[in-house]
């Protein structure tokens, strides 16, 4: 019970501290076994986010309008320990990621310290293939660093339900706030009739 309460508190702290924005809000939160899905809003916009926890580290996947996604690891850093983490700020480490024993992906782990949170952004060529593998898998595992690696594993129980809901939430957000490019996908209005080089008189009353 105590571990559950502590994990919940850490989760809330990570959400607020990692964003560094007091105006951030969590909306429409829903639990899917080991995962949670919700809308995360901030002055920079809104995303659909799904998260799970393992030993105080959060795995977060942000789904943005258009279907693209971004993966982050978030960890709460007590203020008293902030100095020990500053050396990680701006660090990039190579690593690996895979679902169970499926394909192994090369990953770059990019570290950033924000207030009381350590944010590690993942970059690599995993695209949509990783999500499809995760739908059918049990655990997604990560190897951070190569010389003295750190290993992490996150349960995929509830992953499919959380992903489906995030995709739906992302589509809803896109309908509410379509990207600028959408305004150029439709044809221009038909030109009005002209008479003797000027607008027909009736056009002024349409």
C-alpha atoms as a printed R data frame, in Angstrom:
    type eleno elety resid chain resno       x       y       z
1   ATOM     1    CA   UNK     A     1   0.000   0.000   0.000
2   ATOM     2    CA   UNK     A     2   2.766   2.450   0.939
3   ATOM     3    CA   UNK     A     3   4.569   1.778  -2.359
4   ATOM     4    CA   UNK     A     4   1.374   2.498  -4.273
5   ATOM     5    CA   UNK     A     5   0.855   5.808  -2.469
6   ATOM     6    CA   UNK     A     6   4.469   6.849  -2.967
7   ATOM     7    CA   UNK     A     7   4.305   5.933  -6.654
8   ATOM     8    CA   UNK     A     8   1.156   8.013  -7.074
9   ATOM     9    CA   UNK     A     9   2.791  11.005  -5.398
10  ATOM    10    CA   UNK     A    10   5.895  10.624  -7.516
11  ATOM    11    CA   UNK     A    11   3.723  10.468 -10.635
12  ATOM    12    CA   UNK     A    12   1.966  13.726  -9.814
13  ATOM    13    CA   UNK     A    13   5.264  15.411  -8.948
14  ATOM    14    CA   UNK     A    14   6.826  14.296 -12.197
15  ATOM    15    CA   UNK     A    15   3.903  15.598 -14.242
16  ATOM    16    CA   UNK     A    16   4.079  19.026 -12.670
17  ATOM    17    CA   UNK     A    17   7.833  19.406 -12.335
18  ATOM    18    CA   UNK     A    18   8.794  17.985 -15.716
19  ATOM    19    CA   UNK     A    19   6.576  20.514 -17.445
20  ATOM    20    CA   UNK     A    20   7.932  23.460 -15.458
21  ATOM    21    CA   UNK     A    21   4.572  25.126 -15.990
22  ATOM    22    CA   UNK     A    22   2.075  25.676 -13.218
23  ATOM    23    CA   UNK     A    23  -0.732  25.997 -15.772
24  ATOM    24    CA   UNK     A    24  -0.424  22.359 -16.894
25  ATOM    25    CA   UNK     A    25  -3.528  20.244 -16.390
26  ATOM    26    CA   UNK     A    26  -4.409  16.561 -16.637
27  ATOM    27    CA   UNK     A    27  -7.856  15.959 -18.169
28  ATOM    28    CA   UNK     A    28  -9.984  12.886 -18.916
29  ATOM    29    CA   UNK     A    29  -7.702  10.499 -17.022
30  ATOM    30    CA   UNK     A    30  -8.474   6.782 -17.372
31  ATOM    31    CA   UNK     A    31  -6.756   3.625 -16.087
32  ATOM    32    CA   UNK     A    32  -5.933   0.652 -18.348
33  ATOM    33    CA   UNK     A    33  -4.416  -2.031 -16.085
34  ATOM    34    CA   UNK     A    34  -0.732  -0.947 -15.789
35  ATOM    35    CA   UNK     A    35  -1.185   2.119 -18.026
36  ATOM    36    CA   UNK     A    36  -3.010   5.437 -17.718
37  ATOM    37    CA   UNK     A    37  -4.238   7.655 -20.560
38  ATOM    38    CA   UNK     A    38  -5.244  11.324 -20.424
39  ATOM    39    CA   UNK     A    39  -5.002  14.733 -22.087
40  ATOM    40    CA   UNK     A    40  -2.115  16.896 -20.909
41  ATOM    41    CA   UNK     A    41  -2.615  20.617 -21.480
42  ATOM    42    CA   UNK     A    42  -0.124  23.461 -21.143
43  ATOM    43    CA   UNK     A    43   0.328  26.964 -22.570
44  ATOM    44    CA   UNK     A    44   2.197  25.305 -25.462
45  ATOM    45    CA   UNK     A    45  -0.807  23.184 -26.434
46  ATOM    46    CA   UNK     A    46  -2.303  19.798 -25.634
47  ATOM    47    CA   UNK     A    47  -1.221  16.214 -26.240
48  ATOM    48    CA   UNK     A    48  -2.646  12.802 -25.520
49  ATOM    49    CA   UNK     A    49  -0.324  11.026 -23.081
50  ATOM    50    CA   UNK     A    50  -0.126   7.439 -21.845
51  ATOM    51    CA   UNK     A    51   2.087   6.415 -18.942
52  ATOM    52    CA   UNK     A    52   3.233   3.497 -16.832
53  ATOM    53    CA   UNK     A    53   5.607   3.263 -13.872
54  ATOM    54    CA   UNK     A    54   8.449   0.988 -12.793
55  ATOM    55    CA   UNK     A    55  10.439   1.554  -9.597
56  ATOM    56    CA   UNK     A    56   9.880   5.302  -9.558
57  ATOM    57    CA   UNK     A    57  10.598   5.813 -13.266
58  ATOM    58    CA   UNK     A    58   7.762   6.772 -15.570
59  ATOM    59    CA   UNK     A    59   7.546   5.787 -19.222
60  ATOM    60    CA   UNK     A    60   5.464   8.385 -21.076
61  ATOM    61    CA   UNK     A    61   4.316   8.246 -24.683
62  ATOM    62    CA   UNK     A    62   2.870  11.443 -26.144
63  ATOM    63    CA   UNK     A    63   0.555  11.119 -29.153
64  ATOM    64    CA   UNK     A    64   0.235  14.370 -31.076
65  ATOM    65    CA   UNK     A    65  -2.324  15.295 -33.753
66  ATOM    66    CA   UNK     A    66  -1.348  13.561 -36.969
67  ATOM    67    CA   UNK     A    67  -0.497  10.277 -35.249
68  ATOM    68    CA   UNK     A    68   3.169  10.952 -34.458
69  ATOM    69    CA   UNK     A    69   4.443   9.920 -31.042
70  ATOM    70    CA   UNK     A    70   7.314  10.740 -28.694
71  ATOM    71    CA   UNK     A    71   8.739   8.598 -25.884
72  ATOM    72    CA   UNK     A    72  10.163   9.957 -22.631
73  ATOM    73    CA   UNK     A    73  11.404   8.606 -19.332
74  ATOM    74    CA   UNK     A    74  10.589  10.814 -16.340
75  ATOM    75    CA   UNK     A    75  12.040  10.542 -12.872
76  ATOM    76    CA   UNK     A    76  11.440  12.688  -9.807
77  ATOM    77    CA   UNK     A    77  14.588  14.347  -8.420
78  ATOM    78    CA   UNK     A    78  14.376  15.663  -4.833
79  ATOM    79    CA   UNK     A    79  15.663  19.207  -4.486
80  ATOM    80    CA   UNK     A    80  18.379  18.019  -2.075
81  ATOM    81    CA   UNK     A    81  19.778  15.732  -4.793
82  ATOM    82    CA   UNK     A    82  19.524  18.174  -7.698
83  ATOM    83    CA   UNK     A    83  23.264  18.898  -7.701
84  ATOM    84    CA   UNK     A    84  24.113  15.261  -8.315
85  ATOM    85    CA   UNK     A    85  21.929  15.249 -11.427
86  ATOM    86    CA   UNK     A    86  23.139  18.511 -12.989
87  ATOM    87    CA   UNK     A    87  26.041  16.703 -14.637
88  ATOM    88    CA   UNK     A    88  23.478  14.755 -16.715
89  ATOM    89    CA   UNK     A    89  21.946  17.876 -18.217
90  ATOM    90    CA   UNK     A    90  22.557  17.807 -21.980
91  ATOM    91    CA   UNK     A    91  24.077  14.311 -21.923
92  ATOM    92    CA   UNK     A    92  23.249  11.875 -24.747
93  ATOM    93    CA   UNK     A    93  23.868   8.146 -24.369
94  ATOM    94    CA   UNK     A    94  23.481   5.349 -26.911
95  ATOM    95    CA   UNK     A    95  21.369   2.357 -26.021
96  ATOM    96    CA   UNK     A    96  18.916  -0.297 -27.116
97  ATOM    97    CA   UNK     A    97  15.194  -0.979 -26.824
98  ATOM    98    CA   UNK     A    98  13.062  -4.008 -27.625
99  ATOM    99    CA   UNK     A    99   9.713  -5.620 -26.896
100 ATOM   100    CA   UNK     A   100  10.305  -9.063 -25.372
101 ATOM   101    CA   UNK     A   101  12.661 -10.801 -27.827
102 ATOM   102    CA   UNK     A   102  11.446  -9.015 -30.923
103 ATOM   103    CA   UNK     A   103  13.442  -6.605 -33.043
104 ATOM   104    CA   UNK     A   104  16.160  -4.627 -31.253
105 ATOM   105    CA   UNK     A   105  16.217  -0.868 -31.890
106 ATOM   106    CA   UNK     A   106  19.148   1.522 -31.571
107 ATOM   107    CA   UNK     A   107  18.162   4.442 -29.352
108 ATOM   108    CA   UNK     A   108  19.668   7.755 -28.300
109 ATOM   109    CA   UNK     A   109  18.777   8.714 -24.717
110 ATOM   110    CA   UNK     A   110  18.927  12.510 -24.323
111 ATOM   111    CA   UNK     A   111  18.982  13.806 -20.738
112 ATOM   112    CA   UNK     A   112  17.570  17.068 -19.437
113 ATOM   113    CA   UNK     A   113  17.069  18.243 -15.858
114 ATOM   114    CA   UNK     A   114  13.965  20.405 -15.373
115 ATOM   115    CA   UNK     A   115  13.312  21.735 -11.876
116 ATOM   116    CA   UNK     A   116  12.784  18.552  -9.838
117 ATOM   117    CA   UNK     A   117  12.533  16.087 -12.700
118 ATOM   118    CA   UNK     A   118  14.953  14.203 -14.898
119 ATOM   119    CA   UNK     A   119  13.550  13.983 -18.434
120 ATOM   120    CA   UNK     A   120  15.098  11.502 -20.864
121 ATOM   121    CA   UNK     A   121  13.860  11.799 -24.450
122 ATOM   122    CA   UNK     A   122  14.248   8.802 -26.756
123 ATOM   123    CA   UNK     A   123  15.159   9.101 -30.433
124 ATOM   124    CA   UNK     A   124  15.583   6.363 -33.018
125 ATOM   125    CA   UNK     A   125  14.151   4.625 -36.070
126 ATOM   126    CA   UNK     A   126  11.388   2.719 -34.289
127 ATOM   127    CA   UNK     A   127   8.418   4.495 -35.940
128 ATOM   128    CA   UNK     A   128   5.032   2.684 -35.897
129 ATOM   129    CA   UNK     A   129   6.633  -0.776 -35.878
130 ATOM   130    CA   UNK     A   130   7.444  -0.507 -32.179
131 ATOM   131    CA   UNK     A   131   3.838   0.324 -31.285
132 ATOM   132    CA   UNK     A   132   2.533  -2.699 -33.187
133 ATOM   133    CA   UNK     A   133   5.051  -4.957 -31.440
134 ATOM   134    CA   UNK     A   134   4.131  -3.480 -28.064
135 ATOM   135    CA   UNK     A   135   0.451  -4.293 -28.661
136 ATOM   136    CA   UNK     A   136   1.343  -7.994 -28.742
137 ATOM   137    CA   UNK     A   137   4.132  -7.988 -26.161
138 ATOM   138    CA   UNK     A   138   4.534  -8.421 -22.420
139 ATOM   139    CA   UNK     A   139   7.404  -6.095 -21.490
140 ATOM   140    CA   UNK     A   140   9.289  -3.296 -23.225
141 ATOM   141    CA   UNK     A   141  12.927  -3.239 -22.138
142 ATOM   142    CA   UNK     A   142  15.596  -0.551 -22.411
143 ATOM   143    CA   UNK     A   143  19.364  -0.552 -22.124
144 ATOM   144    CA   UNK     A   144  20.719   2.918 -21.378
145 ATOM   145    CA   UNK     A   145  24.431   3.349 -22.113
146 ATOM   146    CA   UNK     A   146  26.877   0.751 -23.405
147 ATOM   147    CA   UNK     A   147  29.913   0.677 -21.077
148 ATOM   148    CA   UNK     A   148  28.074   0.499 -17.733
149 ATOM   149    CA   UNK     A   149  24.477   0.208 -18.894
150 ATOM   150    CA   UNK     A   150  21.343   0.753 -16.856
151 ATOM   151    CA   UNK     A   151  18.455  -1.595 -17.618
152 ATOM   152    CA   UNK     A   152  14.745  -0.851 -17.295
153 ATOM   153    CA   UNK     A   153  11.597  -2.803 -18.112
154 ATOM   154    CA   UNK     A   154   7.971  -1.687 -18.301
155 ATOM   155    CA   UNK     A   155   4.843  -3.821 -18.337
156 ATOM   156    CA   UNK     A   156   2.711  -3.750 -21.488
157 ATOM   157    CA   UNK     A   157  -0.464  -4.939 -19.756
158 ATOM   158    CA   UNK     A   158  -3.131  -2.441 -20.815
159 ATOM   159    CA   UNK     A   159  -0.884  -0.901 -23.478
160 ATOM   160    CA   UNK     A   160  -3.258  -1.528 -26.410
161 ATOM   161    CA   UNK     A   161  -6.260  -0.021 -24.632
162 ATOM   162    CA   UNK     A   162  -4.241   3.037 -23.577
163 ATOM   163    CA   UNK     A   163  -2.840   3.493 -27.089
164 ATOM   164    CA   UNK     A   164  -6.270   3.198 -28.740
165 ATOM   165    CA   UNK     A   165  -7.692   5.797 -26.381
166 ATOM   166    CA   UNK     A   166  -4.738   8.155 -26.897
167 ATOM   167    CA   UNK     A   167  -5.141   7.885 -30.658
168 ATOM   168    CA   UNK     A   168  -8.811   8.786 -30.232
169 ATOM   169    CA   UNK     A   169  -7.972  11.692 -27.919
170 ATOM   170    CA   UNK     A   170  -5.358  12.956 -30.402
171 ATOM   171    CA   UNK     A   171  -7.935  12.925 -33.211
172 ATOM   172    CA   UNK     A   172 -10.336  14.851 -30.995
173 ATOM   173    CA   UNK     A   173  -7.646  17.446 -30.236
174 ATOM   174    CA   UNK     A   174  -6.918  17.784 -33.941
175 ATOM   175    CA   UNK     A   175 -10.575  18.470 -34.701
176 ATOM   176    CA   UNK     A   176 -10.656  21.134 -31.991
177 ATOM   177    CA   UNK     A   177  -7.431  22.773 -33.143
178 ATOM   178    CA   UNK     A   178  -6.507  21.696 -36.698
179 ATOM   179    CA   UNK     A   179  -2.939  22.348 -37.900
180 ATOM   180    CA   UNK     A   180  -2.279  25.401 -40.077
181 ATOM   181    CA   UNK     A   181  -1.666  23.163 -43.106
182 ATOM   182    CA   UNK     A   182  -5.340  22.086 -43.044
183 ATOM   183    CA   UNK     A   183  -6.386  25.570 -44.092
184 ATOM   184    CA   UNK     A   184  -4.610  25.083 -47.423
185 ATOM   185    CA   UNK     A   185  -6.091  21.675 -48.270
186 ATOM   186    CA   UNK     A   186  -9.412  23.062 -49.476
187 ATOM   187    CA   UNK     A   187  -9.949  25.048 -52.697
188 ATOM   188    CA   UNK     A   188 -10.398  28.799 -52.653
189 ATOM   189    CA   UNK     A   189 -13.978  30.133 -52.875
190 ATOM   190    CA   UNK     A   190 -15.244  30.506 -56.433
191 ATOM   191    CA   UNK     A   191 -14.620  34.020 -57.808
192 ATOM   192    CA   UNK     A   192 -17.643  36.304 -58.004
193 ATOM   193    CA   UNK     A   193 -19.124  37.282 -61.349
194 ATOM   194    CA   UNK     A   194 -17.734  40.382 -62.992
195 ATOM   195    CA   UNK     A   195 -19.551  42.752 -65.355
196 ATOM   196    CA   UNK     A   196 -17.661  45.299 -67.421
197 ATOM   197    CA   UNK     A   197 -14.526  44.934 -65.340
198 ATOM   198    CA   UNK     A   198 -16.215  45.315 -61.970
199 ATOM   199    CA   UNK     A   199 -18.248  43.194 -59.594
200 ATOM   200    CA   UNK     A   200 -21.830  42.583 -60.632
201 ATOM   201    CA   UNK     A   201 -24.104  44.795 -58.518
202 ATOM   202    CA   UNK     A   202 -25.897  41.797 -57.048
203 ATOM   203    CA   UNK     A   203 -22.630  40.423 -55.638
204 ATOM   204    CA   UNK     A   204 -22.573  43.170 -53.016
205 ATOM   205    CA   UNK     A   205 -25.724  41.782 -51.436
206 ATOM   206    CA   UNK     A   206 -24.646  38.112 -51.146
